[in-house]
Short mmCIF file of C-alpha atoms and ligand atoms in Angstrom, two decimals:
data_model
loop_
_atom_site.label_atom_id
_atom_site.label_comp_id
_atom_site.label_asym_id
_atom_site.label_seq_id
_atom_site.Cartn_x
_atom_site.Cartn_y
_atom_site.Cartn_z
CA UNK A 288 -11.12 -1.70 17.74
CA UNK A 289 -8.65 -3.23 19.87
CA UNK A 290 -4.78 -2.09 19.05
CA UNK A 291 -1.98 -4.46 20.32
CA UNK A 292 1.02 -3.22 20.82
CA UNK A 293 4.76 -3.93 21.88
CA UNK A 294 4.39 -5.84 25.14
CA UNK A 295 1.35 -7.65 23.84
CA UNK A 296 3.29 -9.66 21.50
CA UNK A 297 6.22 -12.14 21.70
CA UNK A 298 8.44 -12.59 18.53
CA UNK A 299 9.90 -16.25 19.63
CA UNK A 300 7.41 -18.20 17.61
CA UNK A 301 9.84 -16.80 14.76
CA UNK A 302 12.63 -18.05 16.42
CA UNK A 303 14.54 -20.48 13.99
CA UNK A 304 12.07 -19.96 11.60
CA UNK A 305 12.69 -19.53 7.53
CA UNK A 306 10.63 -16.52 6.10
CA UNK A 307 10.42 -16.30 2.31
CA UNK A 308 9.47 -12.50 1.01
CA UNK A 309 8.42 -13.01 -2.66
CA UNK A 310 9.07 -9.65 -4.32
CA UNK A 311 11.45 -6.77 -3.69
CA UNK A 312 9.84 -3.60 -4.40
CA UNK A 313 7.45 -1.08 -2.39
CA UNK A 314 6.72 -3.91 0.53
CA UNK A 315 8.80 -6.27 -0.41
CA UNK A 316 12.00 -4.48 0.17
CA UNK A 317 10.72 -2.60 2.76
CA UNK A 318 9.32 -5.67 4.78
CA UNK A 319 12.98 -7.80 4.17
CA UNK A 320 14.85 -5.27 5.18
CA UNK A 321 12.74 -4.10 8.47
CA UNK A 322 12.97 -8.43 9.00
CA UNK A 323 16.53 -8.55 8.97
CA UNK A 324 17.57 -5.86 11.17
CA UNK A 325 14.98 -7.70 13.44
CA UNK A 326 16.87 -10.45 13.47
CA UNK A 327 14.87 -12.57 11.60
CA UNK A 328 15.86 -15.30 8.76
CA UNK A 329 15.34 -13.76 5.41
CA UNK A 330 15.38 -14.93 1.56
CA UNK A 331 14.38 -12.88 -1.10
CA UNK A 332 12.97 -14.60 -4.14
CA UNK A 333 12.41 -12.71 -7.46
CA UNK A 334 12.74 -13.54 -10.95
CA UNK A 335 16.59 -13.99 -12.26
CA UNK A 336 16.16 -11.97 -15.07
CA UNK A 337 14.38 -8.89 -13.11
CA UNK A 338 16.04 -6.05 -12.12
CA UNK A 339 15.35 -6.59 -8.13
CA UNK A 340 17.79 -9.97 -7.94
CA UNK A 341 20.79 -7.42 -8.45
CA UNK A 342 18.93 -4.90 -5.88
CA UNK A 343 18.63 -7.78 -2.99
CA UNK A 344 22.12 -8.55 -3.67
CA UNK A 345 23.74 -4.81 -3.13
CA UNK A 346 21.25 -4.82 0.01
CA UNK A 347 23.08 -7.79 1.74
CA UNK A 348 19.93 -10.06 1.77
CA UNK A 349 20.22 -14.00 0.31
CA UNK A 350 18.43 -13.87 -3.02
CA UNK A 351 17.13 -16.73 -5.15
CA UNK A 352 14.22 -18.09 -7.50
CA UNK A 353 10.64 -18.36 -6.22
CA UNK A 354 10.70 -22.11 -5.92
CA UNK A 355 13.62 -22.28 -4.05
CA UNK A 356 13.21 -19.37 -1.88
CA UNK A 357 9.62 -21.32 -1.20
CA UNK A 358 10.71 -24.71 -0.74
CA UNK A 359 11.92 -24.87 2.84
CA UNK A 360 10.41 -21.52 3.88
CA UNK A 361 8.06 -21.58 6.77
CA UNK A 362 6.41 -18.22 6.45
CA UNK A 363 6.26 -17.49 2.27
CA UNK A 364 5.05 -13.54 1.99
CA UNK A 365 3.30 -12.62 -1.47
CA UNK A 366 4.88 -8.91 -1.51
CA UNK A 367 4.38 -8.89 -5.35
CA UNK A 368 1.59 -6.74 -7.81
CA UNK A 369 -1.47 -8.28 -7.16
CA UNK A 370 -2.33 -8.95 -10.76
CA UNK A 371 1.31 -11.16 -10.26
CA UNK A 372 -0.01 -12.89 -7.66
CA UNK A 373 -1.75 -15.41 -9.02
CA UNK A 374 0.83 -16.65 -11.41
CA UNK A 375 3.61 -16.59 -9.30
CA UNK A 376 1.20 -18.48 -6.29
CA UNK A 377 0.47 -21.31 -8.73
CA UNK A 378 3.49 -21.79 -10.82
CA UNK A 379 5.90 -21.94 -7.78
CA UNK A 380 4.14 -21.70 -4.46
CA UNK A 381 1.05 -24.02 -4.50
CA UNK A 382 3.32 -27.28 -5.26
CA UNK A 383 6.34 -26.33 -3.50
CA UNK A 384 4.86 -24.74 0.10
CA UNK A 385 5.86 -26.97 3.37
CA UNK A 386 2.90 -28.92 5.11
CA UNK A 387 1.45 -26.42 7.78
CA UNK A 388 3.62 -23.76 6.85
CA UNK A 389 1.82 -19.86 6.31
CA UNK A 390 0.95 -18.09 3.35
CA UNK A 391 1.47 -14.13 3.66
CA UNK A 392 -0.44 -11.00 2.53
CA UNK A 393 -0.55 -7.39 2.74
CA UNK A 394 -3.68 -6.95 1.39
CA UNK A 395 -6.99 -8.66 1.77
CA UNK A 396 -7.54 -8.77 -2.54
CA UNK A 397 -6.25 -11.87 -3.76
CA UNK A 398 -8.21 -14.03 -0.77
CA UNK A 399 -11.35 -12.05 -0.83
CA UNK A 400 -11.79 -11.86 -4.57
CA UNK A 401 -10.17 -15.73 -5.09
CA UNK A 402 -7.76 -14.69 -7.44
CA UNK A 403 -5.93 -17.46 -4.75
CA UNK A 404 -7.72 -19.96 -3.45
CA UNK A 405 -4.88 -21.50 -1.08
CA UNK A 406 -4.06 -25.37 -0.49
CA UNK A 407 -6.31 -26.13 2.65
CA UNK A 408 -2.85 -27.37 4.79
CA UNK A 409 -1.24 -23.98 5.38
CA UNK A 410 -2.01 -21.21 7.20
CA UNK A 411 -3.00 -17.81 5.32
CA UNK A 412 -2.32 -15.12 7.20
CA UNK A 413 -2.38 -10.97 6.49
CA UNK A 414 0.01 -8.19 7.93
CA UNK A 415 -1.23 -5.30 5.76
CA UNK A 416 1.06 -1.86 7.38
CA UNK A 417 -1.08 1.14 6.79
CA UNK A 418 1.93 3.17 4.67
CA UNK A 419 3.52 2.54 1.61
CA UNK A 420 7.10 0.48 1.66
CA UNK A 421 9.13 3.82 2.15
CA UNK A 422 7.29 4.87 4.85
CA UNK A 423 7.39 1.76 6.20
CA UNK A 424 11.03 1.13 6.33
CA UNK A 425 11.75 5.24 7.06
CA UNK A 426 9.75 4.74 10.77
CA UNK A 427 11.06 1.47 11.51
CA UNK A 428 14.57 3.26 11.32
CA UNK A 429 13.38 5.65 13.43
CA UNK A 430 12.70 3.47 16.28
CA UNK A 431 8.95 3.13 15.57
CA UNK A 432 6.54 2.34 12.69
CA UNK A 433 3.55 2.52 10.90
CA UNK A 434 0.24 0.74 12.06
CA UNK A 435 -0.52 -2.67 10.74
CA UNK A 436 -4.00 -4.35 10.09
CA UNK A 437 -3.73 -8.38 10.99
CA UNK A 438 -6.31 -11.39 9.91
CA UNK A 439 -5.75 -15.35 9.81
CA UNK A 440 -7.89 -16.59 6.83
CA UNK A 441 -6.57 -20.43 7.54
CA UNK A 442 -4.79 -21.88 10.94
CA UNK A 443 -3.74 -25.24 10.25
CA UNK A 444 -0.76 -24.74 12.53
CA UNK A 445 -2.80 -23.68 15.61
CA UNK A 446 -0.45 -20.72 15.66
CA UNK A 447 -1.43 -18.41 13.20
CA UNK A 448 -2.78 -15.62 15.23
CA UNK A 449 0.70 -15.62 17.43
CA UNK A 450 2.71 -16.18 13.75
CA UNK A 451 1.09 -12.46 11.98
CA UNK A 452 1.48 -10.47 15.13
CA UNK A 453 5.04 -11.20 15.97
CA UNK A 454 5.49 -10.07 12.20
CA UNK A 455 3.31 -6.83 12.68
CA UNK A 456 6.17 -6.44 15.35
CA UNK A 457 9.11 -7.20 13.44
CA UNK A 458 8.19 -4.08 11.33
CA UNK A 459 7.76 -1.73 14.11
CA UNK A 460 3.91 -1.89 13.78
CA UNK A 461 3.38 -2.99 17.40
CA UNK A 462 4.39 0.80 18.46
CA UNK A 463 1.49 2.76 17.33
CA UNK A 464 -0.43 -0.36 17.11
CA UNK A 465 -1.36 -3.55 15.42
CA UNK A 466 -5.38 -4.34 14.80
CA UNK A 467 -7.02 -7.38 13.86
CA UNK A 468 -9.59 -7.64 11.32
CA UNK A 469 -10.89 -9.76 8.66
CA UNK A 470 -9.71 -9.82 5.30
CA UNK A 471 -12.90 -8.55 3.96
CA UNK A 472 -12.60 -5.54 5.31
CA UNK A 473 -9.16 -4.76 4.75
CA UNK A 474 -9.42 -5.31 1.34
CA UNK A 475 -12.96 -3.17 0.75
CA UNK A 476 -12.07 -0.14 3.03
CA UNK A 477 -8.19 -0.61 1.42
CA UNK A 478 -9.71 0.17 -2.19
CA UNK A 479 -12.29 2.67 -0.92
CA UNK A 480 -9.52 5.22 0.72
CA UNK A 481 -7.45 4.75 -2.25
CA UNK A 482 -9.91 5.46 -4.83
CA UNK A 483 -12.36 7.59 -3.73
CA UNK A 484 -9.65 9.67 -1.03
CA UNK A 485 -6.11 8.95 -0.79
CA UNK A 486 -5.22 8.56 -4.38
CA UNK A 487 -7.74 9.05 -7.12
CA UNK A 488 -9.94 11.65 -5.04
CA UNK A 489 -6.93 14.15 -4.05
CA UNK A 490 -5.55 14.07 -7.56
CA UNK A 491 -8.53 14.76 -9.38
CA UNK A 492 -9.26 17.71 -6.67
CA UNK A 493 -5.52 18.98 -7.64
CA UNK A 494 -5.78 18.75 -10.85
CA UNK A 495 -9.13 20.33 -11.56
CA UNK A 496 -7.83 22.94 -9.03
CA UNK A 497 -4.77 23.38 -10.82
CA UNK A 498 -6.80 23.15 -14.38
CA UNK A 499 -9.50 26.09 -13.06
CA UNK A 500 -6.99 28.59 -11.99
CA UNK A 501 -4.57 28.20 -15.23
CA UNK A 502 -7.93 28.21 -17.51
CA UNK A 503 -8.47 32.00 -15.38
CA UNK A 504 -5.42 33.20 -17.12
CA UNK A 505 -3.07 32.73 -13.51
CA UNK A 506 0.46 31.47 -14.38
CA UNK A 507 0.86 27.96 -14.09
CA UNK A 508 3.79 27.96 -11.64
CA UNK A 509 1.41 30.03 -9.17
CA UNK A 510 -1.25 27.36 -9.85
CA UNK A 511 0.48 24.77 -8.83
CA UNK A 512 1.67 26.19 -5.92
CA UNK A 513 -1.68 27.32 -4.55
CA UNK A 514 -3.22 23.61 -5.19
CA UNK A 515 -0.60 21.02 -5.03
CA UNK A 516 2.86 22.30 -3.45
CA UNK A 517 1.22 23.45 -0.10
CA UNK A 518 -1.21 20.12 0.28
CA UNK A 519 1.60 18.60 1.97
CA UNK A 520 1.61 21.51 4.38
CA UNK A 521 -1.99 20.98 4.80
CA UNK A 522 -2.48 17.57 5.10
CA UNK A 523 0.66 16.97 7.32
CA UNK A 524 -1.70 19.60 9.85
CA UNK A 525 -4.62 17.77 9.63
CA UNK A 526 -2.14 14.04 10.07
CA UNK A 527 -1.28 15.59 13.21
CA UNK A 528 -4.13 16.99 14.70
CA UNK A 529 -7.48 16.95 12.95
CA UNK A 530 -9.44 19.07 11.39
CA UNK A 531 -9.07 21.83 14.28
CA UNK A 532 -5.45 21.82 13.97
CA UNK A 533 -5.65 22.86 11.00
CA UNK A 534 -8.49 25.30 10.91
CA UNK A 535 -6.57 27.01 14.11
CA UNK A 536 -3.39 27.36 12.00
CA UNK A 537 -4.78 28.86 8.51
CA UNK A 538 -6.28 32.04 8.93
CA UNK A 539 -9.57 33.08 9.45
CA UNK A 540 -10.02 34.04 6.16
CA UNK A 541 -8.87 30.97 4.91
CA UNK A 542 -10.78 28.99 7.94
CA UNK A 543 -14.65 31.12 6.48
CA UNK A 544 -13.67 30.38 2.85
CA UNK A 545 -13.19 27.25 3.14
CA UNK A 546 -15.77 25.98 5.04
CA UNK A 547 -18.66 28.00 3.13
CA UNK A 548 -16.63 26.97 0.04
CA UNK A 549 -15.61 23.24 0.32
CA UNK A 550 -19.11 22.27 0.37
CA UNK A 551 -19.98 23.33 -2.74
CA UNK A 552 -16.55 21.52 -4.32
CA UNK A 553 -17.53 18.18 -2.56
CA UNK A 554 -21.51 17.73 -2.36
CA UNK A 555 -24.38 15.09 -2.47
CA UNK A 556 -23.27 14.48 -5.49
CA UNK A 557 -19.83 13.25 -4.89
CA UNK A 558 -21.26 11.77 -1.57
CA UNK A 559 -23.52 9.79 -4.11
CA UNK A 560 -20.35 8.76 -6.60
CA UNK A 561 -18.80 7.61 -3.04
CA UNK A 562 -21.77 5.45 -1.93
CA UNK A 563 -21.57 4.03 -5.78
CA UNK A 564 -17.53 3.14 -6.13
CA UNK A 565 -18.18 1.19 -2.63
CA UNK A 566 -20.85 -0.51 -4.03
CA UNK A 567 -18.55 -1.61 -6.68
CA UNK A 568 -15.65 -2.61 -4.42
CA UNK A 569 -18.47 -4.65 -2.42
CA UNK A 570 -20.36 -6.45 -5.62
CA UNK A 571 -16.92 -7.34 -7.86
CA UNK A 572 -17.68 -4.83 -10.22
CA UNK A 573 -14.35 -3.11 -9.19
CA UNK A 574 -12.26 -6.05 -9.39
CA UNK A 575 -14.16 -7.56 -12.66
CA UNK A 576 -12.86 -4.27 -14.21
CA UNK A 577 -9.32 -4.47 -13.04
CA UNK A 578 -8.49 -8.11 -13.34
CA UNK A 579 -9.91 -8.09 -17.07
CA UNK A 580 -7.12 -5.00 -17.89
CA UNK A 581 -4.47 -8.56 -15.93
CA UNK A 582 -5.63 -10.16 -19.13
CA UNK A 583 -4.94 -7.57 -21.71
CA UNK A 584 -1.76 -7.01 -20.62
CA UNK A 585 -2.68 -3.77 -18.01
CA UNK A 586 -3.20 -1.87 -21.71
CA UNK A 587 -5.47 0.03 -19.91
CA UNK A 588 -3.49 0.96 -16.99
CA UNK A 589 -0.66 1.63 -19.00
CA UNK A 590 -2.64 3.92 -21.58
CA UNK A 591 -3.76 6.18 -17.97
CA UNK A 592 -0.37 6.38 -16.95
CA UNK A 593 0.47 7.71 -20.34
CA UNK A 594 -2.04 10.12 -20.44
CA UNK A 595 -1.02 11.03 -16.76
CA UNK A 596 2.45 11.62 -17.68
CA UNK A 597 1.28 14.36 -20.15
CA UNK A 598 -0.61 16.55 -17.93
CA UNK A 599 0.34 20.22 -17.09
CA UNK A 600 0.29 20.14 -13.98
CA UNK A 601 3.17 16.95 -13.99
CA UNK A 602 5.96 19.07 -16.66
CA UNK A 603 4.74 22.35 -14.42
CA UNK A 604 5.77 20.50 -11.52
CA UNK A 605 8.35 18.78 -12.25
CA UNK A 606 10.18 22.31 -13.64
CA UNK A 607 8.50 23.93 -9.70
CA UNK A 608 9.79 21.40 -7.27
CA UNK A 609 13.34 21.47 -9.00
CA UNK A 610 13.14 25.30 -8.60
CA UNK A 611 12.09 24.41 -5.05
CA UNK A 612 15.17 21.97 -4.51
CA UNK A 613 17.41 22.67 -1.38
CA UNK A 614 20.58 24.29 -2.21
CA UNK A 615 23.87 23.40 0.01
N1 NAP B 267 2.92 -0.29 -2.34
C1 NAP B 267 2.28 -0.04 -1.20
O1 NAP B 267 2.37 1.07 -0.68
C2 NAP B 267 1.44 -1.09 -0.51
C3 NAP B 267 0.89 -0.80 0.76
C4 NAP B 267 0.20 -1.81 1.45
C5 NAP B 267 0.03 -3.05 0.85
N2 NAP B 267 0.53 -3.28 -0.41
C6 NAP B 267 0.37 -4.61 -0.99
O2 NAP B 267 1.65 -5.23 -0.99
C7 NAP B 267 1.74 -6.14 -2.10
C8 NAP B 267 2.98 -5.77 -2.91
O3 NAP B 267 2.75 -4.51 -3.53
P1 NAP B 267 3.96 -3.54 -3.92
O4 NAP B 267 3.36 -2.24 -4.31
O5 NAP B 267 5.00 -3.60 -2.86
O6 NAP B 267 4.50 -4.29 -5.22
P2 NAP B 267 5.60 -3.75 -6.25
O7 NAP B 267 6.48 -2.73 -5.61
O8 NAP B 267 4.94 -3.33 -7.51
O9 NAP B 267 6.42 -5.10 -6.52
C9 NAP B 267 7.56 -5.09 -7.29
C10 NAP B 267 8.18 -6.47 -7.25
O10 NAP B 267 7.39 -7.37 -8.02
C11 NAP B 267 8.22 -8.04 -8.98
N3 NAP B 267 7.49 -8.28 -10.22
C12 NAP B 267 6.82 -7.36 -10.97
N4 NAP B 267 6.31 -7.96 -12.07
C13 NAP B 267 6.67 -9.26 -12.00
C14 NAP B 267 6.44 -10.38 -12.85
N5 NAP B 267 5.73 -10.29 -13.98
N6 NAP B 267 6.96 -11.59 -12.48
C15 NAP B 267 7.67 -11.70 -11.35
N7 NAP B 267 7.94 -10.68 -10.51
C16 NAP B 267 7.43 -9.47 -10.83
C17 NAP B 267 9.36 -7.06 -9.22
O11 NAP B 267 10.47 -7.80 -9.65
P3 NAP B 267 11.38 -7.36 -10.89
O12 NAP B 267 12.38 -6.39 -10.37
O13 NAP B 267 11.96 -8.65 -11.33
O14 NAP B 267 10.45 -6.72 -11.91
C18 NAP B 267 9.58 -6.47 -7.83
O15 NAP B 267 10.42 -7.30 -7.06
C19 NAP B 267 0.43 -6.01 -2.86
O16 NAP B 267 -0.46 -7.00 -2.41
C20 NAP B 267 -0.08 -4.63 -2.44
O17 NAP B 267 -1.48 -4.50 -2.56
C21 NAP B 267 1.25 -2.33 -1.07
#
């Protein structure tokens, strides 16, 4: 892959130009905030009655509706739920979007699935940063920032290419590194990492972790210690420098039981389950499932994150990590 970085791009082809962020939260706020202190000319929209239009306003940044933050915007960025998306894109943007102006994503879903299927005299473009918002925003103040992924689904202008990469740059992305790929395969390998790795894999390791040493009769304080406090410590090891880094800095003992040990955790039969949930990103069985919960209201969703909330190893940490709290 090819990674562009800070003198490969020119931000002028922003210069003068209006750029709409729909949304305020993880991205949203992030991204508008990361814009502005690039000099760039922001407008927030959001919903009146939500509780970001009061945010945007104690952040400095020019808040208003969706339709009017759309109407004479020249970049409009969907930085909203997907399962919003949708709504939002054809109850204010589709009728109100300039001629030849560009519609924004940071993740491949809504074009790849057609949840959107965009007016044909725009440009849709995709700056997807590889972090969430608050990492996002925390490297950008620290002079850098997280990798970006860039696509152009649509060029009507002719400059849609230049357009995403000067705004992979106005987060900081251009420092490690902005690459360009389709939106295909931003969205597939996007909802691969985070279900089978980043999100629903490490939490199910945790928890059955956390679940196998409590059933053993071990306090569960000590359990969640040994399998979630210190994965931080771990994986911030292995973020820096591999695997090796971190097989050189655990002990031996650690370094043999682990690697005659993990295997047996994570086998051909996971492998398997892997091969099967891409599958399902690939043939819509994955998004079948989760835009059906957008039309009952995200009752499933919101019944998970219930039953999420009640786990042991969430009131045993909360009680740990304010044990664990830096005291001035
Ligand atoms: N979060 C991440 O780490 C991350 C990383 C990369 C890419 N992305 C992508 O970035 C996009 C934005 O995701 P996000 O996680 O940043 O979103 P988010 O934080 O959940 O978005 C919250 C914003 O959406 C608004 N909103 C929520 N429900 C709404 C409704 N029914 N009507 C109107 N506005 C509503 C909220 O306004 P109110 O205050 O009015 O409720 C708030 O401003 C998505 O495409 C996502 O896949 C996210």
């Amino acid at each position: 892959m090819q990674y562009y970085h800070e003198e490969d791009v020119d931000m002028h082809i922003l210069d003068g130009k209006r750029i709409a962020v729909l949304g305020y939260g993880s991205q949203g706020r992030a991204q508008a905030l990361c814009f502005r202190d690039s000099g760039l000319n922001v407008v927030v929209g959001v919903r009146r009655n939500g509780a970001s239009w009061e945010k945007v306003k104690e952040d400095g940044l020019k808040v208003c509706e969706f339709a009017d933050a759309v109407k004479d915007a020249d970049i409009v960025m969907m930085l909203l739920p997907d399962e919003i998306q949708p709504k939002v894109y054809y109850d204010f943007v589709e009728k109100n979007m300039k001629k030849g102006a560009a519609l924004e994503f940071a993740h491949g879903f809504a074009i790849t699935y057609g949840t959107i299927v965009p007016r044909d005299d725009i440009d849709v473009i995709m700056m997807a940063p590889k972090g969430p918002g608050n990492g996002v925003r925390k490297m950008f103040l620290e002079g850098y920032g997280v990798p970006a992924l860039v696509s152009v689904h649509q060029d009507v202008s002719g400059h849609a290419r230049d357009i995403v990469f000067a705004l992979a740059k106005a987060i900081g992305a251009t420092h490690p590194g902005a690459f360009e790929q389709s939106f295909k395969n931003e969205a597939f390998t996007d909802l691969f990492g985070e279900q089978a790795v980043l999100c629903g894999g490490l939490t199910e390791l945790i928890r059955m972790g956390f679940d196998t040493l409590v059933e053993g009769g071990y306090p569960p304080e000590m359990a969640y210690i040994e399998t979630l406090h210190e994965t931080k410590l771990i994986t911030d090891m292995i973020n820096k420098g591999g695997f090796s880094m971190m097989w050189e800095e655990v002990s031996n003992t650690a370094e043999f039981g682990g690697l005659t040990r993990g295997p047996r955790i994570l086998n051909e039969q996971s492998r398997e389950a892997m091969r099967q949930i891409l599958r399902e990103i690939e043939d819509g069985t994955f998004k079948n499932e989760w835009t059906a919960d957008w039309d009952d209201d995200l009752a499933k969703l919101k019944s998970m994150e219930e039953a999420q909330k009640k786990l042991r190893i969430e009131t045993v940490g909360k009680e740990v990590r304010s044990l664990f709290q830096k005291r001035d």
